[in-house]
PDB file of C-alpha atoms and ligand atoms in Angstrom:
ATOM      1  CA  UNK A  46       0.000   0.000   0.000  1.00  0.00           C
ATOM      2  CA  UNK A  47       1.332   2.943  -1.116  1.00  0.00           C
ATOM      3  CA  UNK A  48       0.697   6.597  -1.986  1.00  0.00           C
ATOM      4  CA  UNK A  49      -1.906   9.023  -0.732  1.00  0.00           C
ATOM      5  CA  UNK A  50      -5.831   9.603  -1.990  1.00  0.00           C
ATOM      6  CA  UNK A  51      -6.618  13.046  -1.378  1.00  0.00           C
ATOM      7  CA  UNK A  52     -10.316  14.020  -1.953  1.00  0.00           C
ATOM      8  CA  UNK A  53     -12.308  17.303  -2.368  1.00  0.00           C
ATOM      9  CA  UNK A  54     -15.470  18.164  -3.036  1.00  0.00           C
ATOM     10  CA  UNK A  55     -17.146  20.768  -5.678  1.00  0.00           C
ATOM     11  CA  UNK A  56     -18.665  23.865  -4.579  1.00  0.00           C
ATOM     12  CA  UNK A  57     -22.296  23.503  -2.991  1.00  0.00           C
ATOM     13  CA  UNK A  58     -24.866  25.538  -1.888  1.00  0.00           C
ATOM     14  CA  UNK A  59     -24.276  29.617  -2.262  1.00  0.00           C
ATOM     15  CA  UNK A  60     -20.471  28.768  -2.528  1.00  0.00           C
ATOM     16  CA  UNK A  61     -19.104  29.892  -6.242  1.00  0.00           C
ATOM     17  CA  UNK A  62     -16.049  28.161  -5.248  1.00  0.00           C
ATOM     18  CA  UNK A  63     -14.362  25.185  -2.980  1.00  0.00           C
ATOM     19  CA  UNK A  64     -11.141  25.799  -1.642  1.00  0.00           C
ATOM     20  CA  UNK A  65     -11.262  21.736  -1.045  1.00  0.00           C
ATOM     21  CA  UNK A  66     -11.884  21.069  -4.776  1.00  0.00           C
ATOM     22  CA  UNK A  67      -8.871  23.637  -5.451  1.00  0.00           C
ATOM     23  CA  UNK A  68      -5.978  22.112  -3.304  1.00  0.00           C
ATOM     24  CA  UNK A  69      -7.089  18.430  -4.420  1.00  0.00           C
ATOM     25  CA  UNK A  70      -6.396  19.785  -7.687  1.00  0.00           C
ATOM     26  CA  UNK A  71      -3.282  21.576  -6.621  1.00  0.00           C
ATOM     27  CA  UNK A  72      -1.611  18.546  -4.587  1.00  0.00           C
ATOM     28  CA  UNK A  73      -2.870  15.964  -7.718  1.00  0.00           C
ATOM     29  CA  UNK A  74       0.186  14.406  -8.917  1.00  0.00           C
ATOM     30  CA  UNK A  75       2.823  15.717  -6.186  1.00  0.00           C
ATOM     31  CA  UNK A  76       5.241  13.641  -4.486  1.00  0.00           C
ATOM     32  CA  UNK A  77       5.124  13.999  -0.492  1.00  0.00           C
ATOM     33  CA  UNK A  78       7.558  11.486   1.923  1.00  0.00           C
ATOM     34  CA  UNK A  79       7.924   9.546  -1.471  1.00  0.00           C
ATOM     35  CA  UNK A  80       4.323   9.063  -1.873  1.00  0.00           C
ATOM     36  CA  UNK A  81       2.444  10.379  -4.468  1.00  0.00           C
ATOM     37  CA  UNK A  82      -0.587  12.108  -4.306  1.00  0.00           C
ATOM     38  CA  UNK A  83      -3.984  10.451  -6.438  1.00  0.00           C
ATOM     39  CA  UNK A  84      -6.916  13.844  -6.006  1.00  0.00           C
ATOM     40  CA  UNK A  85     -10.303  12.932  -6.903  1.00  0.00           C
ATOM     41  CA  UNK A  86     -13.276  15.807  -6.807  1.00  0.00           C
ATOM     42  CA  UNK A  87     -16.499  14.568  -5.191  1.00  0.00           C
ATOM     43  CA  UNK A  88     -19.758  15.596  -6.056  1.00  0.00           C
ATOM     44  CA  UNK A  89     -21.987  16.875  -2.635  1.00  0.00           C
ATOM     45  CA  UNK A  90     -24.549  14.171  -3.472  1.00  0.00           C
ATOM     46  CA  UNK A  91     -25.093  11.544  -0.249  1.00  0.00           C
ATOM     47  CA  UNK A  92     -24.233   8.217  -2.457  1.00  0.00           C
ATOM     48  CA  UNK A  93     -22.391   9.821  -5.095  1.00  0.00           C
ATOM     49  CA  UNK A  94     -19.340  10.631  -3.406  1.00  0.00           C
ATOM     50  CA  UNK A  95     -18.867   6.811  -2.053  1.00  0.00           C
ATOM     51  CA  UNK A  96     -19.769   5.721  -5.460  1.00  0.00           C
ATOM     52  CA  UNK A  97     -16.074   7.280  -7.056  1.00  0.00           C
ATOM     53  CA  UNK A  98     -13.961   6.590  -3.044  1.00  0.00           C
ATOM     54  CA  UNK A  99     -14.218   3.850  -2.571  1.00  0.00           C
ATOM     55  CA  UNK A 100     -13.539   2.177  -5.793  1.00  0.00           C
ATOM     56  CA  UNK A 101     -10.468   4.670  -5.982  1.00  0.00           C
ATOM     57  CA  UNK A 102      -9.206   3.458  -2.779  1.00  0.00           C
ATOM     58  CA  UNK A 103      -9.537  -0.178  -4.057  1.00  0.00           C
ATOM     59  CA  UNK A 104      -7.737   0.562  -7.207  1.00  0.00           C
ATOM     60  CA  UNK A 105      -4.577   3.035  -5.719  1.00  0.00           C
ATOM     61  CA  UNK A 106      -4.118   1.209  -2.418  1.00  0.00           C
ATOM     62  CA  UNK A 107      -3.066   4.323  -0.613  1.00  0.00           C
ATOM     63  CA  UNK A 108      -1.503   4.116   2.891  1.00  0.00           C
ATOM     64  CA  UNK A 109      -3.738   7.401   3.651  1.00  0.00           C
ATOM     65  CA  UNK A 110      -6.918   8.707   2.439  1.00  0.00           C
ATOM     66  CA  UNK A 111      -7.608  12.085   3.820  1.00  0.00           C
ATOM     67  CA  UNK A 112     -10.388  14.260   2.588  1.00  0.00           C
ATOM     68  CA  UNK A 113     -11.062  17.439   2.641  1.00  0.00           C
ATOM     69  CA  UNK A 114     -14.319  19.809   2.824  1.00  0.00           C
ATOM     70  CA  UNK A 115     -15.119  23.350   3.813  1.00  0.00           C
ATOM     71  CA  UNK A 116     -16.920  24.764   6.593  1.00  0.00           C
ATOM     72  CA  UNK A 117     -17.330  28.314   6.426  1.00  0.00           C
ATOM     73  CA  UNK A 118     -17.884  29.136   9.711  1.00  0.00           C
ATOM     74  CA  UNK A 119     -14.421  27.144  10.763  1.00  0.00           C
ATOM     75  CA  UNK A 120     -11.825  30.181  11.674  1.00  0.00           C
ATOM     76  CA  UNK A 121      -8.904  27.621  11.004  1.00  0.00           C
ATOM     77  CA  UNK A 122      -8.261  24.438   9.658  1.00  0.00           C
ATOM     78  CA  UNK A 123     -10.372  21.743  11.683  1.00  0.00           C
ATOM     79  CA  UNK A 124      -8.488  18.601  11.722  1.00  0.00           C
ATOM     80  CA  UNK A 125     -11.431  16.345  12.835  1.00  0.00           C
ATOM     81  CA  UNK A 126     -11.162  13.569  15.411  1.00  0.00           C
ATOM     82  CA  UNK A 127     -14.762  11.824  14.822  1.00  0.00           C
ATOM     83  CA  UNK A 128     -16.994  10.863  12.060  1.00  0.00           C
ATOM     84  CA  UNK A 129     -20.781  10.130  13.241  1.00  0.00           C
ATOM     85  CA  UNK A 130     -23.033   7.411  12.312  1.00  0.00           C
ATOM     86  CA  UNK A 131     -25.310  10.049  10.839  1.00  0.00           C
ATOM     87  CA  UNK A 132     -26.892  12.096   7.996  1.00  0.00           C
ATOM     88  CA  UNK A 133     -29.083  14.696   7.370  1.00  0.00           C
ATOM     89  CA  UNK A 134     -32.566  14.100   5.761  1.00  0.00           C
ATOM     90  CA  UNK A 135     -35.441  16.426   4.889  1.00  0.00           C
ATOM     91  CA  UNK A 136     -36.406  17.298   8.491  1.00  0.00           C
ATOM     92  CA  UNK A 137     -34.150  14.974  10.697  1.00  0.00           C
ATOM     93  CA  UNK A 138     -31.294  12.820  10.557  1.00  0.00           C
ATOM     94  CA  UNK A 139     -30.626   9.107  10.478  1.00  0.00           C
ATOM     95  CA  UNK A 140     -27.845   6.457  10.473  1.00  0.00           C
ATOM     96  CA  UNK A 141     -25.545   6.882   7.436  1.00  0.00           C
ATOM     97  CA  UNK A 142     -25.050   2.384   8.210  1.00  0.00           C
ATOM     98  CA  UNK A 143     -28.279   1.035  10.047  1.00  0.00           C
ATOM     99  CA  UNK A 144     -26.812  -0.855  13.067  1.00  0.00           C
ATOM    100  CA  UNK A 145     -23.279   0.272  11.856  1.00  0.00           C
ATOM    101  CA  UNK A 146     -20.865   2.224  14.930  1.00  0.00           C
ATOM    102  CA  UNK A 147     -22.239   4.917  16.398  1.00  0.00           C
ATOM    103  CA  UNK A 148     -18.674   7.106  15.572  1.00  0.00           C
ATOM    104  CA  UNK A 149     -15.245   6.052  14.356  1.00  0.00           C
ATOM    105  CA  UNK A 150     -12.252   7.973  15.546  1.00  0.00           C
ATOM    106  CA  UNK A 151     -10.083   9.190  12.522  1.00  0.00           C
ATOM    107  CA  UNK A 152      -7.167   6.904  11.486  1.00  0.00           C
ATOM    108  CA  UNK A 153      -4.668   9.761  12.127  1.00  0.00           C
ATOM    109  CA  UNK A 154      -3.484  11.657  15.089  1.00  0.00           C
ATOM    110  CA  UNK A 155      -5.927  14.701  15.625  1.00  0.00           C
ATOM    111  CA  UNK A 156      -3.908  16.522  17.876  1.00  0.00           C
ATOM    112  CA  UNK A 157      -0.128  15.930  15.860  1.00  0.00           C
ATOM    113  CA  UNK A 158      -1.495  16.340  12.594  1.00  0.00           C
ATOM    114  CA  UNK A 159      -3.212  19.831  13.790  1.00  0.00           C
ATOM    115  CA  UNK A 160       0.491  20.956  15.794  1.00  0.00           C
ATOM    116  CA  UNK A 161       2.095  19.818  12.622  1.00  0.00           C
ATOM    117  CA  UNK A 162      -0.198  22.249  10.481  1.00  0.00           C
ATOM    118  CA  UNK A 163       0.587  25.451  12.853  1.00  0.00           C
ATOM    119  CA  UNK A 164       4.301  24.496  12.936  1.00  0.00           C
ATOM    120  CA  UNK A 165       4.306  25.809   9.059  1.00  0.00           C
ATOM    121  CA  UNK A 166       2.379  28.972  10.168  1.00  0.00           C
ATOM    122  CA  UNK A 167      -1.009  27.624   9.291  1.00  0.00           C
ATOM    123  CA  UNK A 168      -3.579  27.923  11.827  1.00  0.00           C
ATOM    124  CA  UNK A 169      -5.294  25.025  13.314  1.00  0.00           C
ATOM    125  CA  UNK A 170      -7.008  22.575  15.788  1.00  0.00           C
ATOM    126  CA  UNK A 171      -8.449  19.376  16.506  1.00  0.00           C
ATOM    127  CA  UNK A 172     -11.739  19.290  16.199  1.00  0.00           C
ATOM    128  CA  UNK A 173     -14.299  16.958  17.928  1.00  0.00           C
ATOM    129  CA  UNK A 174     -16.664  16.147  14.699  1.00  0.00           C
ATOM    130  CA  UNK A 175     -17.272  16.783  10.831  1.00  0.00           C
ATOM    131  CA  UNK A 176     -21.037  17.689  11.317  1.00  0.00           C
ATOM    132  CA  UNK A 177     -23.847  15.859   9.737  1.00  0.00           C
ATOM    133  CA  UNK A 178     -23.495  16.393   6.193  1.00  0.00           C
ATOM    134  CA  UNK A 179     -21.419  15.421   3.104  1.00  0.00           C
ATOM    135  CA  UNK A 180     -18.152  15.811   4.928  1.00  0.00           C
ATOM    136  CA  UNK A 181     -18.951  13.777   7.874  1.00  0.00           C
ATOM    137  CA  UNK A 182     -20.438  11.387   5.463  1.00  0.00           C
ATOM    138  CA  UNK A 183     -17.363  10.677   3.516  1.00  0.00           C
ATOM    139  CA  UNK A 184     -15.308  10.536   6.579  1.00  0.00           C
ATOM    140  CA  UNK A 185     -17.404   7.722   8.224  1.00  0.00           C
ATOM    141  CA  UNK A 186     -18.139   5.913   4.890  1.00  0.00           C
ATOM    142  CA  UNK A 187     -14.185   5.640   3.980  1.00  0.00           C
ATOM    143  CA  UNK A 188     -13.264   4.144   8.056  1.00  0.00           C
ATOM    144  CA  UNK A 189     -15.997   1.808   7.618  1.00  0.00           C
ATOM    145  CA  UNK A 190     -14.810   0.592   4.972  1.00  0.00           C
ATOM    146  CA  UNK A 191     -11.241   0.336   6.042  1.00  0.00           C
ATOM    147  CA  UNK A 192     -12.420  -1.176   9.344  1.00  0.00           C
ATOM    148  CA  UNK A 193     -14.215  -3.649   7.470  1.00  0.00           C
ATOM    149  CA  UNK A 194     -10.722  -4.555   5.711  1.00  0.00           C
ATOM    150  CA  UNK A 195      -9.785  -4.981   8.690  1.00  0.00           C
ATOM    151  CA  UNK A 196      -6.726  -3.023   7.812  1.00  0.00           C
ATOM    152  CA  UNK A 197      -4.188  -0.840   9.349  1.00  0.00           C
ATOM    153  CA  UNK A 198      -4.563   1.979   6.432  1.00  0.00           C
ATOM    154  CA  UNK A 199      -4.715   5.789   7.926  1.00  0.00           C
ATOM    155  CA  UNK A 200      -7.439   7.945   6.824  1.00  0.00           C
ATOM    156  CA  UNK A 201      -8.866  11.592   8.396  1.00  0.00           C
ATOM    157  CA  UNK A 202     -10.674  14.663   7.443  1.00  0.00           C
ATOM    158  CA  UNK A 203      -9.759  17.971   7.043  1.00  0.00           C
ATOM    159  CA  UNK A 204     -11.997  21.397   7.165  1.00  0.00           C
ATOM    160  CA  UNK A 205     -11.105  24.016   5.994  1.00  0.00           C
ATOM    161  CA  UNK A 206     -12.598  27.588   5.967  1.00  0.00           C
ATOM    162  CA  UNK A 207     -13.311  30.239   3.260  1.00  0.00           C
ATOM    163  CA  UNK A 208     -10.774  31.036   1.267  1.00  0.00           C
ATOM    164  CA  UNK A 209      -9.589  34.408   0.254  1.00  0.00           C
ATOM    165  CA  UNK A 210     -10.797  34.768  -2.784  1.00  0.00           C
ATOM    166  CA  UNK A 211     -14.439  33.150  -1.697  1.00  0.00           C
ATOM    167  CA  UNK A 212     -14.840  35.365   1.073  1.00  0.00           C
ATOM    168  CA  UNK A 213     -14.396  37.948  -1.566  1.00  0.00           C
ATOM    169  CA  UNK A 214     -17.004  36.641  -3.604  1.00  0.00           C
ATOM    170  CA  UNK A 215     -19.783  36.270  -0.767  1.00  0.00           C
ATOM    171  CA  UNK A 216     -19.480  39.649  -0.163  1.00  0.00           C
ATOM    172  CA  UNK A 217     -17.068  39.298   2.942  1.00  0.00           C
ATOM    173  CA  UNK A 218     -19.566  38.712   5.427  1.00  0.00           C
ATOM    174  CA  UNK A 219     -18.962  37.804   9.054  1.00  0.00           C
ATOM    175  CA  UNK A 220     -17.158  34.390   7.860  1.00  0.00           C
ATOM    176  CA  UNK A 221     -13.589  33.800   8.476  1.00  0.00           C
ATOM    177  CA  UNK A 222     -11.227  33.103   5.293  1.00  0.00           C
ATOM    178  CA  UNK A 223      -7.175  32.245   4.810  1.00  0.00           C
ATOM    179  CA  UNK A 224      -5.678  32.561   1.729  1.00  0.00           C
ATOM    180  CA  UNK A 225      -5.657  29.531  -0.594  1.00  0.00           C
ATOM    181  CA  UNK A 226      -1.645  28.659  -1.153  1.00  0.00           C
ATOM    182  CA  UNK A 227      -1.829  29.009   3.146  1.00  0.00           C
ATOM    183  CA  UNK A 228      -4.168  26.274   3.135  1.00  0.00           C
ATOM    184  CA  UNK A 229      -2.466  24.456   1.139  1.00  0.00           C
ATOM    185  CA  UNK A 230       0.806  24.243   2.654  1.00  0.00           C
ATOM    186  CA  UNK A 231      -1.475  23.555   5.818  1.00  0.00           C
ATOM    187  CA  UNK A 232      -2.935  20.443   3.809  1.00  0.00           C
ATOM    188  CA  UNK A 233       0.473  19.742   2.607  1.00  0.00           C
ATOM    189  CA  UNK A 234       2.003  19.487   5.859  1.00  0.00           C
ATOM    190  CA  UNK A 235      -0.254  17.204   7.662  1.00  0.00           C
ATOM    191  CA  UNK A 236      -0.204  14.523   4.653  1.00  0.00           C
ATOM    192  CA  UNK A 237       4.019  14.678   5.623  1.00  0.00           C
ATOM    193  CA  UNK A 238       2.712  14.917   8.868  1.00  0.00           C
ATOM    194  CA  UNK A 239       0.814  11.299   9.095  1.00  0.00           C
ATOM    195  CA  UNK A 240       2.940   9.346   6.449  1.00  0.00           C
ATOM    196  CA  UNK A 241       6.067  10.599   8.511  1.00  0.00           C
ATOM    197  CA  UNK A 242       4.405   8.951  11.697  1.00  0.00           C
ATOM    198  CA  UNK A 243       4.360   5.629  10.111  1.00  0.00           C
ATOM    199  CA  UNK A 244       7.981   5.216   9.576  1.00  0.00           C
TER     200      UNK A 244
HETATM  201  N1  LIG B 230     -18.482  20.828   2.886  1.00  0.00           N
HETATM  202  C1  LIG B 230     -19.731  20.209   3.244  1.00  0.00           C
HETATM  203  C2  LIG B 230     -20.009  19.233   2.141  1.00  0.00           C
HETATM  204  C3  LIG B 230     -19.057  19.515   1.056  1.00  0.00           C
HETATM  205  C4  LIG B 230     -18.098  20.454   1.627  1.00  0.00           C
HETATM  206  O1  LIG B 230     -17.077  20.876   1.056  1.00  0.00           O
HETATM  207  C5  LIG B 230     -19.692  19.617   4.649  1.00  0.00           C
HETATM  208  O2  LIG B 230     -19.048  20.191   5.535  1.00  0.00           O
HETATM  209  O3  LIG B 230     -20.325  18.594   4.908  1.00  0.00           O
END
């Protein structure tokens, strides 16, 4: 198992752009610790963004999958510890895997991955969970199916928050942004971050 499968998704909602979409793209292709980075952009559709992961991860192999999504509200990068056994419907939630785990911590270090990310200048924290929606989806739906595998693969999620150039474009409300290329050398930095922890 080698290499790394980096996901994004495509913007959603009010959002012209995603900055997650952007550094996937950016990182695509790039050689970090030796391994080389696989990107694939995810559409915000519950179902259609397992449809494309987890075939990927059966066809690369990597030794990490980490995905990334925004949250605008998120002031820094959220490196999250937790993905629920839940998903938002029309006027409620329910379990993402009927009589699946109610939460599965993320295959990386939380706390080292987020100290990692501020020791290049890039601000950010652990975070306790990745919500309810796509992002927390994703998350959950990849460590199921790694802990199904029975495997010792690493996999997290990463939030990030508005970038620049977004904020911009939503009329720079009360939302906190970071430039894209900080982001990115955030992103870039925890990937070392985790594969450097194996070895
Ligand atoms: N953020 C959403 C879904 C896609 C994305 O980039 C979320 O936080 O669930």
């Amino acid at each position: 198992m080698h290499g790394v499968l980096l996901t994004g998704f495509v913007p959603f909602g009010d959002f012209s752009l995603n900055p997650s979409q952007q550094i996937a793209e950016a990182l695509h292709g790039e050689r970090i610790e030796g391994h080389r980075v696989e990107s694939l952009v995810l559409p915000v559709e519950f179902g259609l963004d397992v449809e494309s992961v987890l075939p990927a991860i059966e066809q690369i192999q990597p030794h990490l999958v980490l995905s990334l999504g925004l949250a605008a509200r998120a002031p820094c990068l959220w490196v999250e510890r937790i993905a629920l056994n839940l998903r938002r419907v029309d006027g409620g939630e329910r379990p993402i895997i009927e009589r699946g785990p109610a939460a599965y911590f993320a295959r990386l270090e939380a706390e080292s991955v987020a100290s990692a990310i501020r020791a290049v200048d890039v601000p950010a924290v652990a975070h306790v969970y990745a919500g309810n929606y796509l992002c927390n989806h994703i998350m959950y739906r990849v460590l199921h199916h790694l802990s199904r595998e029975g495997d010792t693969r690493r996999a997290g999620f990463i939030h990030l928050p508005q970038s620049s150039a977004l904020a911009i474009d939503m009329g720079c409300d009360q939302s906190p942004s970071l430039p894209l290329e900080q982001m990115e050398i955030g992103v870039r930095a925890a990937i070392a971050s985790v594969l450097c922890s194996e070895t």
